[in-house]
mmCIF file of C-alpha atoms and ligand atoms in Angstrom:
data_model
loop_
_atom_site.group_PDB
_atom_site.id
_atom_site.type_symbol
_atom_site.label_atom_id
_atom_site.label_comp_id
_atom_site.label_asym_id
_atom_site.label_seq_id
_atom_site.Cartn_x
_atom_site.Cartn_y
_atom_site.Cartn_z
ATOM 1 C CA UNK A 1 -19.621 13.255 -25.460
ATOM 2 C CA UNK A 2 -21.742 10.612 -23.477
ATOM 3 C CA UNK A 3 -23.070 7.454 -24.750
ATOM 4 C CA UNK A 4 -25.888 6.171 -22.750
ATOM 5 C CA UNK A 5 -26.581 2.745 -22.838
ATOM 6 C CA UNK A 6 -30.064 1.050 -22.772
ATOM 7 C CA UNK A 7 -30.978 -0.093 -18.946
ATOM 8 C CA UNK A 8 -30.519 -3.578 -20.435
ATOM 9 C CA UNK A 9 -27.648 -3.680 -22.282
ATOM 10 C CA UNK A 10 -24.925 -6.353 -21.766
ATOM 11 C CA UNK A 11 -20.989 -6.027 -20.373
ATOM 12 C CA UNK A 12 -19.986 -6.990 -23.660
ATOM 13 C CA UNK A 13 -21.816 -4.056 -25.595
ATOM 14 C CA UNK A 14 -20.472 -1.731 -23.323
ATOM 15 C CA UNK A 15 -17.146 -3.000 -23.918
ATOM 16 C CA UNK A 16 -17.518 -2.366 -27.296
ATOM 17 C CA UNK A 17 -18.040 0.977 -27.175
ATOM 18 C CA UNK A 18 -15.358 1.540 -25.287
ATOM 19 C CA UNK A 19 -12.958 -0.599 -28.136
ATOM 20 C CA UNK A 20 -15.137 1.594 -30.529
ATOM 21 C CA UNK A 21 -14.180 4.912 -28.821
ATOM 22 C CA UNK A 22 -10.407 3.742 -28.437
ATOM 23 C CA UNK A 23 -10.375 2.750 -32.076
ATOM 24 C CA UNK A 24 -11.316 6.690 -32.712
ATOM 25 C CA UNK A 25 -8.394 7.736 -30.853
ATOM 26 C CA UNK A 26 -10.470 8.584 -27.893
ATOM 27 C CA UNK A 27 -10.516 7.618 -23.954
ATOM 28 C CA UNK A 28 -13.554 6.068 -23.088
ATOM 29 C CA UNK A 29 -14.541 5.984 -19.095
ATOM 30 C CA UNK A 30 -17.231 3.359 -17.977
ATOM 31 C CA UNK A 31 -19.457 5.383 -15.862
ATOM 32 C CA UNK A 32 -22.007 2.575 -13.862
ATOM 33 C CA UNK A 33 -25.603 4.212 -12.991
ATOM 34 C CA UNK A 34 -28.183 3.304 -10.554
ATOM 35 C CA UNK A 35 -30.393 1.882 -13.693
ATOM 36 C CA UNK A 36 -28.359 2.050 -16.446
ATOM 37 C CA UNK A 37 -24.383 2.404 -17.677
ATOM 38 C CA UNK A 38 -23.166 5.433 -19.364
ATOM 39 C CA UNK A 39 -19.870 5.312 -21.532
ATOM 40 C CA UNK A 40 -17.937 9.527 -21.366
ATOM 41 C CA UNK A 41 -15.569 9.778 -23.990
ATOM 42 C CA UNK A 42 -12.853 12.437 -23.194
ATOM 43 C CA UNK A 43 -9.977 13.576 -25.614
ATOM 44 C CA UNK A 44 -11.790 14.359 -29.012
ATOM 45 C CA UNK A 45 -10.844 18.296 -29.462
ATOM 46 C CA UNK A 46 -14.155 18.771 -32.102
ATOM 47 C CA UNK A 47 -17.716 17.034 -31.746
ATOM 48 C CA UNK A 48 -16.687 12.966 -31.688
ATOM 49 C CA UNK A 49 -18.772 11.216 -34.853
ATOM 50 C CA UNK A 50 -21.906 10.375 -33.269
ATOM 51 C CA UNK A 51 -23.045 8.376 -36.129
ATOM 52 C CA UNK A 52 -19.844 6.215 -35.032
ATOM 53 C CA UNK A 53 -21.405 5.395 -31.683
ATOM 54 C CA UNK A 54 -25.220 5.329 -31.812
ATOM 55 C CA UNK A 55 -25.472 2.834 -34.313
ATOM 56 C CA UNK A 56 -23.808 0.408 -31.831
ATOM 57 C CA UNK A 57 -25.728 -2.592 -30.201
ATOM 58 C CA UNK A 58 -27.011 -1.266 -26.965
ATOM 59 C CA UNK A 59 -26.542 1.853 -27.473
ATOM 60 C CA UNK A 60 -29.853 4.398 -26.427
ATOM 61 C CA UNK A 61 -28.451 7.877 -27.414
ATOM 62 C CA UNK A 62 -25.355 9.579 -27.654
ATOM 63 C CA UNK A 63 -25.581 13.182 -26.072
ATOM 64 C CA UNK A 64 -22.934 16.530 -26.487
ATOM 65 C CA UNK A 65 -21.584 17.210 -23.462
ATOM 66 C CA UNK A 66 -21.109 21.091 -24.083
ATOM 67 C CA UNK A 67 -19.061 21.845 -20.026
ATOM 68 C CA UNK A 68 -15.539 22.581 -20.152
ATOM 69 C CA UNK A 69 -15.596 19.523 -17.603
ATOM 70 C CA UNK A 70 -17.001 16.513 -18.985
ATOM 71 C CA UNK A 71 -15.997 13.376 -16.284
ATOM 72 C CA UNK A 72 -16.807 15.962 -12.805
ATOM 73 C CA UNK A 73 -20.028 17.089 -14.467
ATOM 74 C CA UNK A 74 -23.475 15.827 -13.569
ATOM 75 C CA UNK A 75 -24.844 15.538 -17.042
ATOM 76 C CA UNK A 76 -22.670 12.841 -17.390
ATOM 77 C CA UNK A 77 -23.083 11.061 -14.130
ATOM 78 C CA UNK A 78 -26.685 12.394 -12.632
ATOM 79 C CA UNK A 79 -25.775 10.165 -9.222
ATOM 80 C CA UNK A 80 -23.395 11.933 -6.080
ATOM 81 C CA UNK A 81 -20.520 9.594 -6.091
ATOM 82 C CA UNK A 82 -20.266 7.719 -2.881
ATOM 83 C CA UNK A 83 -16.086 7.174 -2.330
ATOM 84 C CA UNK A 84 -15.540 3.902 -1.059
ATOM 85 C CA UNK A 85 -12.077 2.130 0.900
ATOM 86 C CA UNK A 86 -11.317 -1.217 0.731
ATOM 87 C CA UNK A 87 -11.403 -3.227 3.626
ATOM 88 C CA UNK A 88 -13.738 -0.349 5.572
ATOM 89 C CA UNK A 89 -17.702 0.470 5.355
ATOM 90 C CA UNK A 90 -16.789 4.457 6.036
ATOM 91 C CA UNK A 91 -17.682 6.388 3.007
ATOM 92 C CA UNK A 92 -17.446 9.536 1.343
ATOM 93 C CA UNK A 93 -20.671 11.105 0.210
ATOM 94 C CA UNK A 94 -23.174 8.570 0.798
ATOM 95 C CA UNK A 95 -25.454 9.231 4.033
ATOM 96 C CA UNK A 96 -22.538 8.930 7.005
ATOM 97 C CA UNK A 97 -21.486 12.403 7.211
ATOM 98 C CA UNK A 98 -17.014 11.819 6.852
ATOM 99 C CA UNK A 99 -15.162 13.013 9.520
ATOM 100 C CA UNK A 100 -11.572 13.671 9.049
ATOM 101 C CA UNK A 101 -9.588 14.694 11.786
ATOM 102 C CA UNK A 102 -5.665 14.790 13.268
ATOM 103 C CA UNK A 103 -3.292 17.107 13.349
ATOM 104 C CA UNK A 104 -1.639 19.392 10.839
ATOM 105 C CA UNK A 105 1.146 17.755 10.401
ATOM 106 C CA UNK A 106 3.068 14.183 11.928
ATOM 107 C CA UNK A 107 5.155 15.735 14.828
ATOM 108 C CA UNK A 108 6.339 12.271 16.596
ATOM 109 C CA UNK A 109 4.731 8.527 16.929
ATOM 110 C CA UNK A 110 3.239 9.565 20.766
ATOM 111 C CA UNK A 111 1.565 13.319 19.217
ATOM 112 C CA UNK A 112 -0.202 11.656 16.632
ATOM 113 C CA UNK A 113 -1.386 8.388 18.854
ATOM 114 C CA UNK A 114 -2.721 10.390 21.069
ATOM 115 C CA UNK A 115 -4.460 12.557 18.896
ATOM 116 C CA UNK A 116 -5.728 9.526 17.304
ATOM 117 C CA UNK A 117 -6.793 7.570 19.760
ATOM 118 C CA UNK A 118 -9.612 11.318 20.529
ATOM 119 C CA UNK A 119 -10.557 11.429 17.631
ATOM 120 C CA UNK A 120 -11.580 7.997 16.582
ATOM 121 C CA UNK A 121 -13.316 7.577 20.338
ATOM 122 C CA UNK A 122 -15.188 10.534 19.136
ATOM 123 C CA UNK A 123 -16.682 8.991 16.153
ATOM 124 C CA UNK A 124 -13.883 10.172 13.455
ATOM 125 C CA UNK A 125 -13.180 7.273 11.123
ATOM 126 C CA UNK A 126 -10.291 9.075 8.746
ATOM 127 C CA UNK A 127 -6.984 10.298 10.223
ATOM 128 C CA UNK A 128 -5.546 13.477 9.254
ATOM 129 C CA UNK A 129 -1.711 14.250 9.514
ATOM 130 C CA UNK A 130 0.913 15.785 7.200
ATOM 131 C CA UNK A 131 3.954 14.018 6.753
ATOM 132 C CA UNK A 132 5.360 16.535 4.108
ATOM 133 C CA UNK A 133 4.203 19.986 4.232
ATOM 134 C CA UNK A 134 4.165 22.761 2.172
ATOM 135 C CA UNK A 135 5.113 25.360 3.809
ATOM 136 C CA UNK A 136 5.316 28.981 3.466
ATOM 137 C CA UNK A 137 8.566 29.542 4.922
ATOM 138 C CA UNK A 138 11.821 27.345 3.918
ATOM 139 C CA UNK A 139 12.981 27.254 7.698
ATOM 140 C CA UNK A 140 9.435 26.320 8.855
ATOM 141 C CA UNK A 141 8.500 22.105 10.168
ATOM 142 C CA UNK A 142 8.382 20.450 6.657
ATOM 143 C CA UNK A 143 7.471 17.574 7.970
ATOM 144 C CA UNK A 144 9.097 13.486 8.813
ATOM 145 C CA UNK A 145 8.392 12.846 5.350
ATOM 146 C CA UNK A 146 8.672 8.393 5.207
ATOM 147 C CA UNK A 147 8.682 8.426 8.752
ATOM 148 C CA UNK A 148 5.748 10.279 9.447
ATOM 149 C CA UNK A 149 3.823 8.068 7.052
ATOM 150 C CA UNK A 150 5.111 5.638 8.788
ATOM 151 C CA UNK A 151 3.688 6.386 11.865
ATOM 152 C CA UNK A 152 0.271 7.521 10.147
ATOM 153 C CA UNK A 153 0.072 3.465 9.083
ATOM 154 C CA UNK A 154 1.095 2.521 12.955
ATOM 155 C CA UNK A 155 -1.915 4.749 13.924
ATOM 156 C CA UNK A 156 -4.242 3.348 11.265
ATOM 157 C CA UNK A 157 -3.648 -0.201 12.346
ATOM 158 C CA UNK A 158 -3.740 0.878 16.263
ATOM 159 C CA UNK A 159 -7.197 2.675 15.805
ATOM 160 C CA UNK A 160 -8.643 1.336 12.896
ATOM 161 C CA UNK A 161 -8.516 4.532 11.119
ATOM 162 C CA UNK A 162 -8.101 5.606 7.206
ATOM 163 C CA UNK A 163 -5.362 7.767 6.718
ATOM 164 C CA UNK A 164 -5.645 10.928 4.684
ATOM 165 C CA UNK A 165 -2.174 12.785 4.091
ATOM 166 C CA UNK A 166 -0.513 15.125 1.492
ATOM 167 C CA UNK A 167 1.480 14.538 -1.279
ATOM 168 C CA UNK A 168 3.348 17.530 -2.157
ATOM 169 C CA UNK A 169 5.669 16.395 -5.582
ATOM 170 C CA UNK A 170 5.891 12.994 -7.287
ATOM 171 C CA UNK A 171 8.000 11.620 -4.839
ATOM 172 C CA UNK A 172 5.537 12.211 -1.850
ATOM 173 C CA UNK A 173 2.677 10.843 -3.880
ATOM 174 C CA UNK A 174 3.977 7.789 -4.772
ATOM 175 C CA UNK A 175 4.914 6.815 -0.866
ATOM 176 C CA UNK A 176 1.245 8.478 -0.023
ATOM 177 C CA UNK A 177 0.003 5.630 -2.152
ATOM 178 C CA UNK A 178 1.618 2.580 -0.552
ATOM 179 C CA UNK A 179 1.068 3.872 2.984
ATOM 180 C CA UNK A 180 -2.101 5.843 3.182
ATOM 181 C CA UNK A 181 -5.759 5.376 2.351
ATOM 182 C CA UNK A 182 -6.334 8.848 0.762
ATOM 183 C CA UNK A 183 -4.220 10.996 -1.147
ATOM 184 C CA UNK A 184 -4.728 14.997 -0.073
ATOM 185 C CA UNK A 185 -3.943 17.643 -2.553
ATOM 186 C CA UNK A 186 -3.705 21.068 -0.839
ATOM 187 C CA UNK A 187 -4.547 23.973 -1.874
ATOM 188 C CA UNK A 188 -0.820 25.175 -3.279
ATOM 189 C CA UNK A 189 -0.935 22.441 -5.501
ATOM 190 C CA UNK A 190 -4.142 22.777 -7.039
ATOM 191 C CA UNK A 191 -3.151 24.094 -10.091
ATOM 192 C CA UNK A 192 -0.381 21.825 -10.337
ATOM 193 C CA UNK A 193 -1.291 19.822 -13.620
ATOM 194 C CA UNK A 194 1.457 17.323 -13.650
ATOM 195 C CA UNK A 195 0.903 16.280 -9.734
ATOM 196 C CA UNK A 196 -2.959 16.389 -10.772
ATOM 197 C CA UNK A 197 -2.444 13.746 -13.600
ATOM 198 C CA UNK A 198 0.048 11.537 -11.383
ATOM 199 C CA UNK A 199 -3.066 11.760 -8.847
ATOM 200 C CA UNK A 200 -4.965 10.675 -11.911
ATOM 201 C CA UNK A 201 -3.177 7.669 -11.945
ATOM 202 C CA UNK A 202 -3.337 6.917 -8.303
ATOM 203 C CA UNK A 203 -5.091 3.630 -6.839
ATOM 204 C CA UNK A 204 -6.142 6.000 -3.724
ATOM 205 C CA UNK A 205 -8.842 8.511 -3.675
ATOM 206 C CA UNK A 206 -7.909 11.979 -3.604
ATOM 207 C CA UNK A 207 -8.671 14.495 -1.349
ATOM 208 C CA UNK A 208 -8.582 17.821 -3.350
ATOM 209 C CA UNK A 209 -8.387 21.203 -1.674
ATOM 210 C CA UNK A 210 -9.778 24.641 -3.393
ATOM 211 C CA UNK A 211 -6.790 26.917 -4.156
ATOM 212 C CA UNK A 212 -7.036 29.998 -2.236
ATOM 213 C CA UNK A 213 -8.095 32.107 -5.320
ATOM 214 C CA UNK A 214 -9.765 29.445 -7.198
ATOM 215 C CA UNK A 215 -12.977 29.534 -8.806
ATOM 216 C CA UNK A 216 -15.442 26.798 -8.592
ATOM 217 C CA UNK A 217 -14.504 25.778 -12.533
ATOM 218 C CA UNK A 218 -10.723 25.969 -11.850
ATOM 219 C CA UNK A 219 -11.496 23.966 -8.962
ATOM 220 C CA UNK A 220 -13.684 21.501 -11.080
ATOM 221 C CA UNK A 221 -11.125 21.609 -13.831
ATOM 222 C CA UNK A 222 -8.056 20.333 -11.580
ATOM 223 C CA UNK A 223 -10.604 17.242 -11.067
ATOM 224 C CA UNK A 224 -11.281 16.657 -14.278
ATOM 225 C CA UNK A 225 -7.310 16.722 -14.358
ATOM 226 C CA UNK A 226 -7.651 13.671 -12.111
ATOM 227 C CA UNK A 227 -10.610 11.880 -13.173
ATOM 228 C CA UNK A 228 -9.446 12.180 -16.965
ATOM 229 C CA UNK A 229 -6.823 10.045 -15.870
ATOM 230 C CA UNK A 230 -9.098 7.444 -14.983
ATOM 231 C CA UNK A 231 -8.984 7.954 -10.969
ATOM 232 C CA UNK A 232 -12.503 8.801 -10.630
ATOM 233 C CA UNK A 233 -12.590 8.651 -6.510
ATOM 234 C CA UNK A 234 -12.400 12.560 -5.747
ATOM 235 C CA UNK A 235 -13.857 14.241 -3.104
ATOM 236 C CA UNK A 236 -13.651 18.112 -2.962
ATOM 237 C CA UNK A 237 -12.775 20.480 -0.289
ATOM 238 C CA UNK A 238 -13.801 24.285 0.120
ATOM 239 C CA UNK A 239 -11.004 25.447 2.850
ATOM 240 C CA UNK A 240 -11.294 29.456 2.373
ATOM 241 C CA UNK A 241 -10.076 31.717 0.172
ATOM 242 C CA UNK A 242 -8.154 34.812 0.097
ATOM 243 C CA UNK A 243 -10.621 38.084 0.510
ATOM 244 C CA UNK A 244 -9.756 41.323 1.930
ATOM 245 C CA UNK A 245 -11.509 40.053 4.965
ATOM 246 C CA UNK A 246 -8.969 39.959 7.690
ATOM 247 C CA UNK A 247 -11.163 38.486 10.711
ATOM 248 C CA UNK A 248 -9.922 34.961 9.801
ATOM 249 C CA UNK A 249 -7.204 33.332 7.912
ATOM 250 C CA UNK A 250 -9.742 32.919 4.609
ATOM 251 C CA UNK A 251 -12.880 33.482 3.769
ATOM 252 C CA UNK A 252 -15.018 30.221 3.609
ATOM 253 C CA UNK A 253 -16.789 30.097 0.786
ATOM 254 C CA UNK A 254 -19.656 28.133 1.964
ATOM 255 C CA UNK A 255 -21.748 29.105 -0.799
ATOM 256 C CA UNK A 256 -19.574 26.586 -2.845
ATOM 257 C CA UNK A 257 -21.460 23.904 -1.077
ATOM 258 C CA UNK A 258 -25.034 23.989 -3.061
ATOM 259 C CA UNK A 259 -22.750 25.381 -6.428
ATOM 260 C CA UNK A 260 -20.768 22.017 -6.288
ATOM 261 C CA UNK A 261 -23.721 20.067 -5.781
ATOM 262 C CA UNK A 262 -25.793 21.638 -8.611
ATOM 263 C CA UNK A 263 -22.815 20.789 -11.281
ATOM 264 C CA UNK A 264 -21.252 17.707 -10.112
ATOM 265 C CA UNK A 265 -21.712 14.521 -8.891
ATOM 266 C CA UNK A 266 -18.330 14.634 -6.486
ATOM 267 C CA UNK A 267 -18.772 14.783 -2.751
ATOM 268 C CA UNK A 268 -17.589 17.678 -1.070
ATOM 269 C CA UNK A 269 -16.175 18.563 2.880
ATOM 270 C CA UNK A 270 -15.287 21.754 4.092
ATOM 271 C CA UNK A 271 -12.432 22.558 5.708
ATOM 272 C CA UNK A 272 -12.883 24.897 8.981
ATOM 273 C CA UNK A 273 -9.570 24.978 10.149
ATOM 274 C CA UNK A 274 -7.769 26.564 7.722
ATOM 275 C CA UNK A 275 -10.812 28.789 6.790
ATOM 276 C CA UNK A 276 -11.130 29.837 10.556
ATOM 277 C CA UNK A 277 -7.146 29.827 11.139
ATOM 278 C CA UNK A 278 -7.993 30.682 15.369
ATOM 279 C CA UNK A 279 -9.886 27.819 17.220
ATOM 280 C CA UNK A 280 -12.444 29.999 18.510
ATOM 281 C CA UNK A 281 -14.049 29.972 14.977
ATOM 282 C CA UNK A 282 -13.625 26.482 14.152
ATOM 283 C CA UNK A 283 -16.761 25.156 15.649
ATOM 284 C CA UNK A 284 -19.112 27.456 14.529
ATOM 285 C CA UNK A 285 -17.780 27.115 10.854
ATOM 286 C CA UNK A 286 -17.922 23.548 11.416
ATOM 287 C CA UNK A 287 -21.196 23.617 11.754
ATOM 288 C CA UNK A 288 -22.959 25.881 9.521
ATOM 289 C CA UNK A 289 -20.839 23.744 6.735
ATOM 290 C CA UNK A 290 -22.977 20.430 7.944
ATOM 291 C CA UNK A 291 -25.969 22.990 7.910
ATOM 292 C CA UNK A 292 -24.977 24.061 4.731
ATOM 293 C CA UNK A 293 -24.619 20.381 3.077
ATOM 294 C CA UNK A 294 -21.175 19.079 2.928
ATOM 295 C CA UNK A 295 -20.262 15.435 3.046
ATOM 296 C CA UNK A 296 -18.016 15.662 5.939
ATOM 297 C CA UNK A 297 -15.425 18.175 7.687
ATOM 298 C CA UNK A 298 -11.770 17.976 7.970
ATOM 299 C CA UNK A 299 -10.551 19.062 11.280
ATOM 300 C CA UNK A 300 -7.213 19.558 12.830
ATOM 301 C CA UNK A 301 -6.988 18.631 16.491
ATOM 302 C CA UNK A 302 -4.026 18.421 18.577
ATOM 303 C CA UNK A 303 -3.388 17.477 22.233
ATOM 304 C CA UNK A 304 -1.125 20.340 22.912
ATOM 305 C CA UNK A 305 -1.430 22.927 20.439
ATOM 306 C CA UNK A 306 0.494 25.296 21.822
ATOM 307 C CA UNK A 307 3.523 23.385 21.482
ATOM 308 C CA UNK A 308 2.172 22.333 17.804
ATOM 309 C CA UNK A 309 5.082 22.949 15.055
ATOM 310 C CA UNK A 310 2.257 24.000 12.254
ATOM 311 C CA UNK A 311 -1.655 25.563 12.583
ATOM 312 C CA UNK A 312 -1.787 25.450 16.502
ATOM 313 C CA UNK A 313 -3.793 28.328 16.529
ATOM 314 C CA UNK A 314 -6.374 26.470 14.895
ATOM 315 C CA UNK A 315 -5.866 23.365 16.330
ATOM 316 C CA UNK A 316 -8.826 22.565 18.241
ATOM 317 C CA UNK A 317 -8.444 20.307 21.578
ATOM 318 C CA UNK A 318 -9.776 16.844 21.548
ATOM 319 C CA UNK A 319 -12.293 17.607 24.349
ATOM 320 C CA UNK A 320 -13.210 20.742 22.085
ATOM 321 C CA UNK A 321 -13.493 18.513 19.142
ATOM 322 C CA UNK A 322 -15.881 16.114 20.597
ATOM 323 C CA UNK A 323 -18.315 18.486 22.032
ATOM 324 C CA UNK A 324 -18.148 19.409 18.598
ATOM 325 C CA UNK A 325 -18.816 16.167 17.005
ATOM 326 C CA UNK A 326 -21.576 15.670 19.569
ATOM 327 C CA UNK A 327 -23.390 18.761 18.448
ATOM 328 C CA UNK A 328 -23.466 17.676 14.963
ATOM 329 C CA UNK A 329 -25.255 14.686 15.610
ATOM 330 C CA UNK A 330 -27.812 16.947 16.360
ATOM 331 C CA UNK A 331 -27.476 19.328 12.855
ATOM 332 C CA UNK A 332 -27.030 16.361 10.692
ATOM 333 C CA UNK A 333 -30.283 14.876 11.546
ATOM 334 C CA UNK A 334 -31.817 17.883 10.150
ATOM 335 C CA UNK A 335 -29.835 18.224 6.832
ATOM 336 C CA UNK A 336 -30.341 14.187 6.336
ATOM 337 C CA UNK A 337 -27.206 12.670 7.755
ATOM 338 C CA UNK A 338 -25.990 9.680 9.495
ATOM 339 C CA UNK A 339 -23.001 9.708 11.820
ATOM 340 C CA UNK A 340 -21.014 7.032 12.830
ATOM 341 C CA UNK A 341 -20.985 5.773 16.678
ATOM 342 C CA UNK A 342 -17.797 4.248 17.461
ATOM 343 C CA UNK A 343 -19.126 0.730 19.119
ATOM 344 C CA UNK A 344 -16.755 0.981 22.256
ATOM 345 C CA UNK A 345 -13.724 2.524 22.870
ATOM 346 C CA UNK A 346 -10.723 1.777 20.068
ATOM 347 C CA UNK A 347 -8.105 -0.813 20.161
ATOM 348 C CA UNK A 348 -5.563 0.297 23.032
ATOM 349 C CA UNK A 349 -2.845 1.393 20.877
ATOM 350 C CA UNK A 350 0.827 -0.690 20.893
ATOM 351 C CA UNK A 351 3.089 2.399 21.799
HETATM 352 C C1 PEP B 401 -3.357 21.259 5.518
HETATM 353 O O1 PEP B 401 -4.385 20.567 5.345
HETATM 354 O O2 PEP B 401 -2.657 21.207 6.537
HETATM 355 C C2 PEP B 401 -3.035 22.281 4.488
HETATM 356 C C3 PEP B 401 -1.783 22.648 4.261
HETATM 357 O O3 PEP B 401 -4.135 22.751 3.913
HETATM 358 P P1 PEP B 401 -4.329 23.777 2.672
HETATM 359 O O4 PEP B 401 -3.698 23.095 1.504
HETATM 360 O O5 PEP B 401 -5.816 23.892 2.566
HETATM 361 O O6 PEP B 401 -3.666 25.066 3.059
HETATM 362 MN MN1 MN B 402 -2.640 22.826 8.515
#
């Protein structure tokens, strides 16, 4: 259910919808348009009582909203949601295309400086890095855990960075929150209702990866999982999928671009890394997801891959990664993107 509100209706009517819709036993979520505000009333199980609503001073209609999804769809919110970080101008979904970039996961303080201080002279304003990883193997790099968060906030006050990372469990997330910018969900965890709802009640955006046999409504689902909770900064990522191709790690799926457009008003990036899982096929992925319409790419670099204790093979090098970011400049004039230029080279780092 969505009650719109006239384009000149006050604060104080819309606040008393939302005591209106609270008095029903419903949630009510404030939803702010470019002309006028729109109220989305989530947990009513039947039709809510429109009679209840439309009545209301400043009230212009009150519309069935008939998706499984109510708060991701864009009959409820017709404008993309542009994610915004306090204390930065970079953005998620508006015009500057987001780059996201680091390595898979926080090895020491000096790997993820250096990989750093590439990326963000190459025009990458969010830092990638796991500091707890899931991992498919129990003997495999799990990650520093506080430390390597630790070191993600060094980096992000050394370059002048925002710092996207993982949260695996409740644990992780709530330490993701006090020392990060954005809060990843991967693609194990998709599914994972209870970490979805603590995400929910996160102060952070999230970051929220496809699982690897996900549909595009189980994928738009797990955000509703988030936004229902009244976090309503998500940004979507398509990273691949399972198929019985075998000619990279996963299929991507970049036909989920224009699908997650059409139904929702979330900002999506794609992933090439994992989808590609060899560096050869990184670049090319990269690109055709720009091509293809995505708000930005995540992209894991590292200095000496080789030696990297997760996703080496995929790892591109920073020299690789800024031809790459130079080429886009090029693509994303044609698709209607900005990019940012990073005025002069970043703050020499304290190591
Ligand atoms: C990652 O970003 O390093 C990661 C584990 O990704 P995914 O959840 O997509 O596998
Ligand atoms: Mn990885």
């Amino acid at each position: 259910m969505l009650v719109l509100m006239n384009v000149n209706a006050t604060d104080e009517q819309t606040q008393a919808v939302c005591r209106r819709v609270e008095e029903l036993g419903y949630r009510p979520h404030v939803l702010p348009g470019a002309t006028r505000c729109a109220v989305g009333v989530t947990g009513n199980q039947g039709a809510v009582e429109a009679d209840a609503l439309s009545q209301l001073p400043g009230v212009a209609e009150v519309v069935a909203v008939t998706k499984p999804y109510k708060l991701v769809s864009r009959d409820m919110k017709p404008e993309d949601t542009i994610v915004r970080f306090p204390g930065s101008d970079a953005t998620i979904g508006g015009a500057e295309l987001a780059l996201i970039a680091g390595p898979c996961g926080v090895e020491s303080r000096d790997q993820l400086f250096r990989v750093a201080e590439a990326v963000a002279h190459s025009g990458a304003r969010f830092l990638r890095g796991g500091a707890f990883k899931p991992r498919t193997s129990p003997y495999a790099f799990q990650g520093l855990g506080e430390k390597g968060l630790e070191i993600l906030a060094a980096a992000r006050e050394a370059f002048g960075l925002l710092v996207v990372t993982e949260a695996i469990d409740h644990t992780s997330l709530a330490l993701i929150e006090q020392y990060a910018d954005m809060i990843q969900i991967g693609a194990r965890n998709m599914q994972n209702f209870a970490l979805l709802k603590l995400a929910g009640q996160a102060s952070k955006p999230v970051l929220l990866k496809r699982g690897m046999a996900a549909t595009l409504d189980e994928l738009l689902m797990a955000a509703e999982y988030i936004m229902s909770e009244g976090n309503y900064n998500v940004v979507l990522c398509e990273r691949g999928i399972r198929t019985f191709a075998d000619h990279t790690r996963n299929t991507l799926d970049l036909g989920i671009v224009p699908a997650v457009k059409k139904r929702t008003h979330l900002p999506i990036v794609v992933d090439p890394s994992h989808a590609a899982g060899v560096r050869d096929k990184v670049v090319p992925l990269a690109r055709a997801g720009v091509a293809a319409g995505a708000d930005g790419l995540i992209v894991e670099v590292h200095c000496d891959p080789d030696r990297a204790l997760s996703d080496g093979a995929q790892s591109l090098y920073p020299a690789q990664f800024d031809e790459m970011v130079r080429n886009l400049r090029g693509i994303s004039v044609l698709v209607g993107r900005t990019m940012y230029e990073p005025a002069s080279a970043p703050a020499e780092a304290r190591r």
